[in-house]
PDB file of C-alpha atoms in Angstrom:
ATOM      1  CA  MET A 126      18.816  -2.236 -25.416  1.00 56.00           C
ATOM      2  CA  PRO A 127      17.256   0.538 -24.368  1.00 57.00           C
ATOM      3  CA  ARG A 128      16.796   1.417 -20.608  1.00 63.00           C
ATOM      4  CA  ARG A 129      12.925   1.404 -19.295  1.00 62.00           C
ATOM      5  CA  PRO A 130      12.439   4.850 -17.583  1.00 67.00           C
ATOM      6  CA  ARG A 131      11.731   4.498 -13.718  1.00 84.00           C
ATOM      7  CA  LEU A 132       8.784   4.609 -12.184  1.00 92.00           C
ATOM      8  CA  ALA A 133       7.610   7.436 -10.760  1.00 94.00           C
ATOM      9  CA  LEU A 134       8.376   7.710  -6.704  1.00 96.00           C
ATOM     10  CA  LEU A 135       5.119   6.644  -4.574  1.00 97.00           C
ATOM     11  CA  VAL A 136       6.216   8.325  -0.922  1.00 98.00           C
ATOM     12  CA  VAL A 137       3.362   7.310   2.015  1.00 98.00           C
ATOM     13  CA  ASP A 138       3.454   9.104   5.298  1.00 97.00           C
ATOM     14  CA  GLY A 139       2.716   6.066   6.641  1.00 96.00           C
ATOM     15  CA  TYR A 140       0.957   6.933  10.216  1.00 95.00           C
ATOM     16  CA  ASN A 141      -0.266  10.247   9.210  1.00 95.00           C
ATOM     17  CA  VAL A 142      -2.180   8.089   7.029  1.00 96.00           C
ATOM     18  CA  VAL A 143      -2.843   5.562   9.669  1.00 96.00           C
ATOM     19  CA  HIS A 144      -4.317   8.088  11.905  1.00 94.00           C
ATOM     20  CA  GLY A 145      -5.798  10.443   9.572  1.00 92.00           C
ATOM     21  CA  THR A 146      -8.384   8.136   7.939  1.00 91.00           C
ATOM     22  CA  PRO A 147     -11.212   6.172   9.333  1.00 92.00           C
ATOM     23  CA  ARG A 148     -10.063   3.495   6.996  1.00 87.00           C
ATOM     24  CA  TYR A 149      -6.661   2.537   8.753  1.00 92.00           C
ATOM     25  CA  ALA A 150      -7.621   3.885  12.080  1.00 93.00           C
ATOM     26  CA  ALA A 151     -10.482   1.632  12.643  1.00 94.00           C
ATOM     27  CA  LEU A 152      -7.272  -0.868  12.664  1.00 93.00           C
ATOM     28  CA  ILE A 153      -5.419  -0.072  15.359  1.00 92.00           C
ATOM     29  CA  ASP A 154      -6.131  -2.338  18.323  1.00 81.00           C
ATOM     30  CA  GLU A 155      -7.112  -0.370  21.124  1.00 73.00           C
ATOM     31  CA  HIS A 156      -7.706  -2.923  23.151  1.00 63.00           C
ATOM     32  CA  ALA A 157      -3.565  -3.745  23.509  1.00 54.00           C
ATOM     33  CA  GLY A 158      -3.392  -0.787  26.256  1.00 48.00           C
ATOM     34  CA  ALA A 159      -0.453  -0.158  28.294  1.00 45.00           C
ATOM     35  CA  GLY A 160      -0.341  -3.825  29.954  1.00 42.00           C
ATOM     36  CA  ALA A 161       0.096  -5.226  26.407  1.00 40.00           C
ATOM     37  CA  LEU A 162       2.648  -2.158  25.693  1.00 40.00           C
ATOM     38  CA  ALA A 163       4.836  -3.310  28.607  1.00 40.00           C
ATOM     39  CA  ASP A 164       4.660  -6.735  27.936  1.00 40.00           C
ATOM     40  CA  VAL A 165       6.802  -6.728  24.627  1.00 37.00           C
ATOM     41  CA  ALA A 166       9.884  -5.291  26.012  1.00 37.00           C
ATOM     42  CA  HIS A 167      10.418  -8.928  27.862  1.00 35.00           C
ATOM     43  CA  LEU A 168       9.190 -10.666  24.640  1.00 34.00           C
ATOM     44  CA  SER A 169      12.183 -12.580  23.024  1.00 32.00           C
ATOM     45  CA  ARG A 170      10.984 -14.411  20.042  1.00 34.00           C
ATOM     46  CA  ASP A 171       8.261 -12.005  18.888  1.00 42.00           C
ATOM     47  CA  PRO A 172       8.778  -8.464  19.696  1.00 48.00           C
ATOM     48  CA  TYR A 173       6.293  -6.860  17.803  1.00 49.00           C
ATOM     49  CA  GLY A 174       3.945  -9.716  18.492  1.00 54.00           C
ATOM     50  CA  HIS A 175       1.473  -7.285  20.160  1.00 66.00           C
ATOM     51  CA  ASP A 176       2.192  -3.976  18.359  1.00 79.00           C
ATOM     52  CA  PRO A 177      -1.295  -2.052  18.073  1.00 86.00           C
ATOM     53  CA  PHE A 178      -0.644  -0.906  14.620  1.00 89.00           C
ATOM     54  CA  ASP A 179       0.656  -3.836  12.874  1.00 90.00           C
ATOM     55  CA  ARG A 180      -2.990  -4.240  11.496  1.00 92.00           C
ATOM     56  CA  ALA A 181      -3.351  -0.653  10.461  1.00 94.00           C
ATOM     57  CA  ARG A 182       0.286  -0.792   8.530  1.00 93.00           C
ATOM     58  CA  GLU A 183      -0.246  -4.247   6.918  1.00 94.00           C
ATOM     59  CA  ALA A 184      -3.742  -3.102   5.617  1.00 93.00           C
ATOM     60  CA  LEU A 185      -1.832   0.343   4.474  1.00 95.00           C
ATOM     61  CA  VAL A 186       1.166  -1.485   2.958  1.00 96.00           C
ATOM     62  CA  ALA A 187      -1.149  -3.933   1.047  1.00 93.00           C
ATOM     63  CA  ASP A 188      -2.861  -1.291  -0.249  1.00 93.00           C
ATOM     64  CA  VAL A 189      -0.902   0.572  -1.480  1.00 95.00           C
ATOM     65  CA  ALA A 190       0.894  -2.600  -3.293  1.00 94.00           C
ATOM     66  CA  ALA A 191      -2.233  -2.630  -5.342  1.00 90.00           C
ATOM     67  CA  TYR A 192      -2.552   1.028  -5.604  1.00 90.00           C
ATOM     68  CA  ALA A 193       1.263   1.231  -7.171  1.00 92.00           C
ATOM     69  CA  GLN A 194       1.178  -2.055  -9.127  1.00 88.00           C
ATOM     70  CA  GLY A 195       2.744  -1.105 -12.065  1.00 88.00           C
ATOM     71  CA  SER A 196       2.507   2.748 -12.289  1.00 92.00           C
ATOM     72  CA  TYR A 197       4.874   3.528  -9.057  1.00 95.00           C
ATOM     73  CA  GLU A 198       7.919   2.700  -7.136  1.00 96.00           C
ATOM     74  CA  PRO A 199       6.294   2.627  -3.361  1.00 98.00           C
ATOM     75  CA  VAL A 200       7.397   3.573  -0.169  1.00 98.00           C
ATOM     76  CA  VAL A 201       5.698   3.643   3.061  1.00 98.00           C
ATOM     77  CA  VAL A 202       7.357   5.931   5.687  1.00 97.00           C
ATOM     78  CA  PHE A 203       6.896   5.165   9.834  1.00 94.00           C
ATOM     79  CA  ASP A 204       8.082   7.566  12.316  1.00 89.00           C
ATOM     80  CA  ALA A 205      10.035   4.995  14.731  1.00 80.00           C
ATOM     81  CA  ALA A 206       8.611   7.196  17.438  1.00 68.00           C
ATOM     82  CA  GLY A 207       4.971   5.524  16.622  1.00 53.00           C
ATOM     83  CA  ASN A 208       6.661   2.171  17.915  1.00 55.00           C
ATOM     84  CA  LEU A 209       6.899  -0.173  20.419  1.00 55.00           C
ATOM     85  CA  SER A 210      10.398  -0.834  19.471  1.00 60.00           C
ATOM     86  CA  SER A 211      12.385   2.329  17.879  1.00 55.00           C
ATOM     87  CA  GLU A 212      14.805  -0.024  15.950  1.00 61.00           C
ATOM     88  CA  ARG A 213      12.349  -1.406  13.710  1.00 66.00           C
ATOM     89  CA  PRO A 214      13.822  -3.492  10.791  1.00 75.00           C
ATOM     90  CA  ASN A 215      13.439  -1.814   7.056  1.00 83.00           C
ATOM     91  CA  TRP A 216      11.482  -4.635   5.154  1.00 86.00           C
ATOM     92  CA  SER A 217       9.747  -5.265   1.818  1.00 89.00           C
ATOM     93  CA  THR A 218       6.330  -6.791   1.053  1.00 90.00           C
ATOM     94  CA  ALA A 219       4.604  -6.753  -2.276  1.00 91.00           C
ATOM     95  CA  GLY A 220       7.103  -4.503  -3.996  1.00 94.00           C
ATOM     96  CA  VAL A 221       6.564  -2.168  -1.409  1.00 97.00           C
ATOM     97  CA  ARG A 222       9.726  -0.896   0.749  1.00 97.00           C
ATOM     98  CA  VAL A 223       8.518   0.071   4.355  1.00 96.00           C
ATOM     99  CA  VAL A 224      11.082   2.277   5.902  1.00 95.00           C
ATOM    100  CA  PHE A 225      11.010   3.246   9.501  1.00 92.00           C
ATOM    101  CA  SER A 226      12.887   6.443  10.961  1.00 92.00           C
ATOM    102  CA  ARG A 227      15.882   5.781  12.778  1.00 87.00           C
ATOM    103  CA  THR A 228      15.832   6.621  16.804  1.00 81.00           C
ATOM    104  CA  GLY A 229      15.922   9.988  17.007  1.00 82.00           C
ATOM    105  CA  GLU A 230      15.480  10.865  13.328  1.00 88.00           C
ATOM    106  CA  SER A 231      11.110  11.962  12.241  1.00 91.00           C
ATOM    107  CA  ALA A 232       9.528   9.801   9.476  1.00 94.00           C
ATOM    108  CA  ASP A 233       9.274  14.131   7.687  1.00 95.00           C
ATOM    109  CA  THR A 234      13.095  14.111   7.863  1.00 95.00           C
ATOM    110  CA  VAL A 235      13.294  10.514   5.874  1.00 96.00           C
ATOM    111  CA  ILE A 236      10.359  11.667   3.329  1.00 97.00           C
ATOM    112  CA  GLU A 237      11.716  15.106   2.776  1.00 95.00           C
ATOM    113  CA  ARG A 238      15.197  12.818   1.682  1.00 96.00           C
ATOM    114  CA  LEU A 239      13.507  10.196  -0.100  1.00 96.00           C
ATOM    115  CA  VAL A 240      11.871  12.943  -2.398  1.00 95.00           C
ATOM    116  CA  THR A 241      15.120  15.447  -2.784  1.00 93.00           C
ATOM    117  CA  GLU A 242      17.012  12.300  -3.962  1.00 94.00           C
ATOM    118  CA  ALA A 243      14.151  11.030  -6.074  1.00 93.00           C
ATOM    119  CA  ARG A 244      13.843  14.919  -7.919  1.00 90.00           C
ATOM    120  CA  HIS A 245      17.606  14.964  -8.077  1.00 91.00           C
ATOM    121  CA  ALA A 246      17.454  11.826 -10.251  1.00 91.00           C
ATOM    122  CA  GLU A 247      14.991  13.715 -12.118  1.00 90.00           C
ATOM    123  CA  ARG A 248      12.417  11.498 -10.919  1.00 92.00           C
ATOM    124  CA  ASP A 249       8.427  12.196 -10.328  1.00 93.00           C
ATOM    125  CA  VAL A 250       7.102  11.892  -7.237  1.00 95.00           C
ATOM    126  CA  LEU A 251       4.093  11.660  -5.449  1.00 94.00           C
ATOM    127  CA  LEU A 252       3.986  12.062  -1.599  1.00 95.00           C
ATOM    128  CA  VAL A 253       0.639  11.126   0.094  1.00 95.00           C
ATOM    129  CA  THR A 254       0.199  13.203   3.008  1.00 95.00           C
ATOM    130  CA  SER A 255      -1.920  15.288   5.127  1.00 94.00           C
ATOM    131  CA  ASP A 256       0.739  16.884   7.391  1.00 94.00           C
ATOM    132  CA  ASN A 257       0.921  20.271   5.765  1.00 91.00           C
ATOM    133  CA  THR A 258       4.645  20.799   7.430  1.00 91.00           C
ATOM    134  CA  ILE A 259       5.779  18.074   5.278  1.00 92.00           C
ATOM    135  CA  ARG A 260       4.021  19.424   2.471  1.00 89.00           C
ATOM    136  CA  TYR A 261       5.373  22.947   2.432  1.00 87.00           C
ATOM    137  CA  THR A 262       8.881  21.572   3.010  1.00 86.00           C
ATOM    138  CA  VAL A 263       9.075  19.903  -0.171  1.00 85.00           C
ATOM    139  CA  GLY A 264       6.363  22.173  -2.018  1.00 72.00           C
ATOM    140  CA  GLY A 265       9.986  23.622  -3.579  1.00 68.00           C
ATOM    141  CA  ILE A 266      11.011  20.355  -5.126  1.00 71.00           C
ATOM    142  CA  PRO A 267       8.374  19.809  -8.137  1.00 79.00           C
ATOM    143  CA  VAL A 268       6.518  17.220  -6.120  1.00 88.00           C
ATOM    144  CA  THR A 269       2.576  16.109  -6.428  1.00 90.00           C
ATOM    145  CA  THR A 270       1.271  15.809  -3.346  1.00 90.00           C
ATOM    146  CA  VAL A 271      -2.202  13.832  -2.277  1.00 90.00           C
ATOM    147  CA  SER A 272      -3.858  13.989   1.385  1.00 91.00           C
ATOM    148  CA  SER A 273      -4.467  10.974   3.049  1.00 90.00           C
ATOM    149  CA  ALA A 274      -7.702  11.154   2.749  1.00 88.00           C
ATOM    150  CA  LEU A 275      -7.986  10.855  -1.118  1.00 89.00           C
ATOM    151  CA  LEU A 276      -5.730   8.168  -0.893  1.00 86.00           C
ATOM    152  CA  ALA A 277      -7.986   6.007   1.434  1.00 84.00           C
ATOM    153  CA  GLN A 278     -10.568   6.943  -0.788  1.00 85.00           C
ATOM    154  CA  ASN A 279      -8.795   5.390  -3.921  1.00 82.00           C
ATOM    155  CA  MET A 280      -7.686   2.359  -2.047  1.00 79.00           C
ATOM    156  CA  SER A 281     -11.725   1.757  -1.238  1.00 80.00           C
ATOM    157  CA  ILE A 282     -12.453   2.388  -4.835  1.00 82.00           C
ATOM    158  CA  VAL A 283      -9.624  -0.089  -5.993  1.00 76.00           C
ATOM    159  CA  ASN A 284     -10.861  -2.431  -3.526  1.00 76.00           C
ATOM    160  CA  GLN A 285     -14.626  -2.169  -4.355  1.00 79.00           C
ATOM    161  CA  GLY A 286     -13.646  -2.937  -8.053  1.00 76.00           C
ATOM    162  CA  VAL A 287     -11.604  -6.056  -6.922  1.00 74.00           C
ATOM    163  CA  GLU A 288     -14.738  -7.613  -4.982  1.00 79.00           C
ATOM    164  CA  GLU A 289     -16.999  -6.912  -7.682  1.00 80.00           C
ATOM    165  CA  ALA A 290     -14.715  -8.731  -9.980  1.00 77.00           C
ATOM    166  CA  ARG A 291     -14.303 -11.437  -7.841  1.00 76.00           C
ATOM    167  CA  GLU A 292     -18.065 -11.740  -7.429  1.00 79.00           C
ATOM    168  CA  ARG A 293     -18.656 -11.778 -11.210  1.00 76.00           C
ATOM    169  CA  GLY A 294     -16.172 -14.227 -11.682  1.00 70.00           C
ATOM    170  CA  SER A 295     -17.498 -16.038  -8.678  1.00 61.00           C
ATOM    171  CA  HIS A 296     -20.991 -16.442 -10.000  1.00 56.00           C
ATOM    172  CA  THR A 297     -20.113 -17.040 -13.758  1.00 56.00           C
ATOM    173  CA  HIS A 298     -19.262 -20.916 -14.775  1.00 55.00           C
ATOM    174  CA  LEU A 299     -18.910 -21.150 -18.425  1.00 56.00           C
ATOM    175  CA  SER A 300     -18.803 -24.678 -19.902  1.00 61.00           C
ATOM    176  CA  LEU A 301     -16.500 -24.636 -22.949  1.00 60.00           C
ATOM    177  CA  GLU A 302     -19.768 -25.170 -24.850  1.00 61.00           C
ATOM    178  CA  ASP A 303     -21.046 -22.144 -23.394  1.00 63.00           C
ATOM    179  CA  ARG A 304     -17.613 -20.486 -24.588  1.00 62.00           C
ATOM    180  CA  LEU A 305     -17.633 -21.266 -28.734  1.00 69.00           C
ATOM    181  CA  ASP A 306     -19.560 -18.907 -31.451  1.00 73.00           C
ATOM    182  CA  GLU A 307     -22.901 -20.358 -32.895  1.00 82.00           C
ATOM    183  CA  GLU A 308     -20.982 -21.412 -36.101  1.00 80.00           C
ATOM    184  CA  THR A 309     -17.985 -23.460 -33.943  1.00 76.00           C
ATOM    185  CA  ARG A 310     -20.993 -25.398 -31.999  1.00 76.00           C
ATOM    186  CA  ALA A 311     -22.732 -25.988 -35.299  1.00 79.00           C
ATOM    187  CA  LYS A 312     -19.848 -27.963 -36.723  1.00 76.00           C
ATOM    188  CA  LEU A 313     -18.994 -29.498 -33.638  1.00 74.00           C
ATOM    189  CA  ASP A 314     -22.776 -30.674 -33.354  1.00 76.00           C
ATOM    190  CA  LYS A 315     -22.642 -31.859 -36.803  1.00 76.00           C
ATOM    191  CA  LEU A 316     -19.350 -33.958 -36.096  1.00 73.00           C
ATOM    192  CA  ARG A 317     -21.416 -35.603 -32.592  1.00 73.00           C
ATOM    193  CA  GLY A 318     -24.193 -36.441 -34.709  1.00 71.00           C
ATOM    194  CA  ARG A 319     -26.572 -34.021 -33.191  1.00 63.00           C
ATOM    195  CA  ARG A 320     -28.295 -31.544 -35.705  1.00 58.00           C
TER     196      ARG A 320
END
């Protein structure tokens, strides 16, 4: 059986997108403040429960999952320095791999490594960042780069299309009779004694 070609790798510079686009920046919990951040250190059951970036990260990951579906293998990279705990575990959800850089390592380093590994494996790569430094760093490697703003714009278009489809579906309730063509409906009417 022939092997299916691997999907292109989609690498998203997480906090660059979150901070660089109003769509996600608006979801940062500004009210968490220093007090909530300090409180996190002693929480034992949910050490990340008051992380002001949770909602923004979750929205970004959900949007990336929708955008990448069937076309990309998505990875969203976050810098551990931007977290309450630099020991954030990596995880996957909805087909998106979420990677946090290790302590002392920047997200840029992780992104550069992922892109380089993918290119050595002869995979296509789409990198989403507005960070010119990282764009230039991986610029020697054949990689397509997209700005954070363009990704956010594409996410808005995708979400708008989904919402419009949902609205059309919720307003349309067709009976079986409505879905039958005229000829079939006439035959059924004849069988039921209708003319």
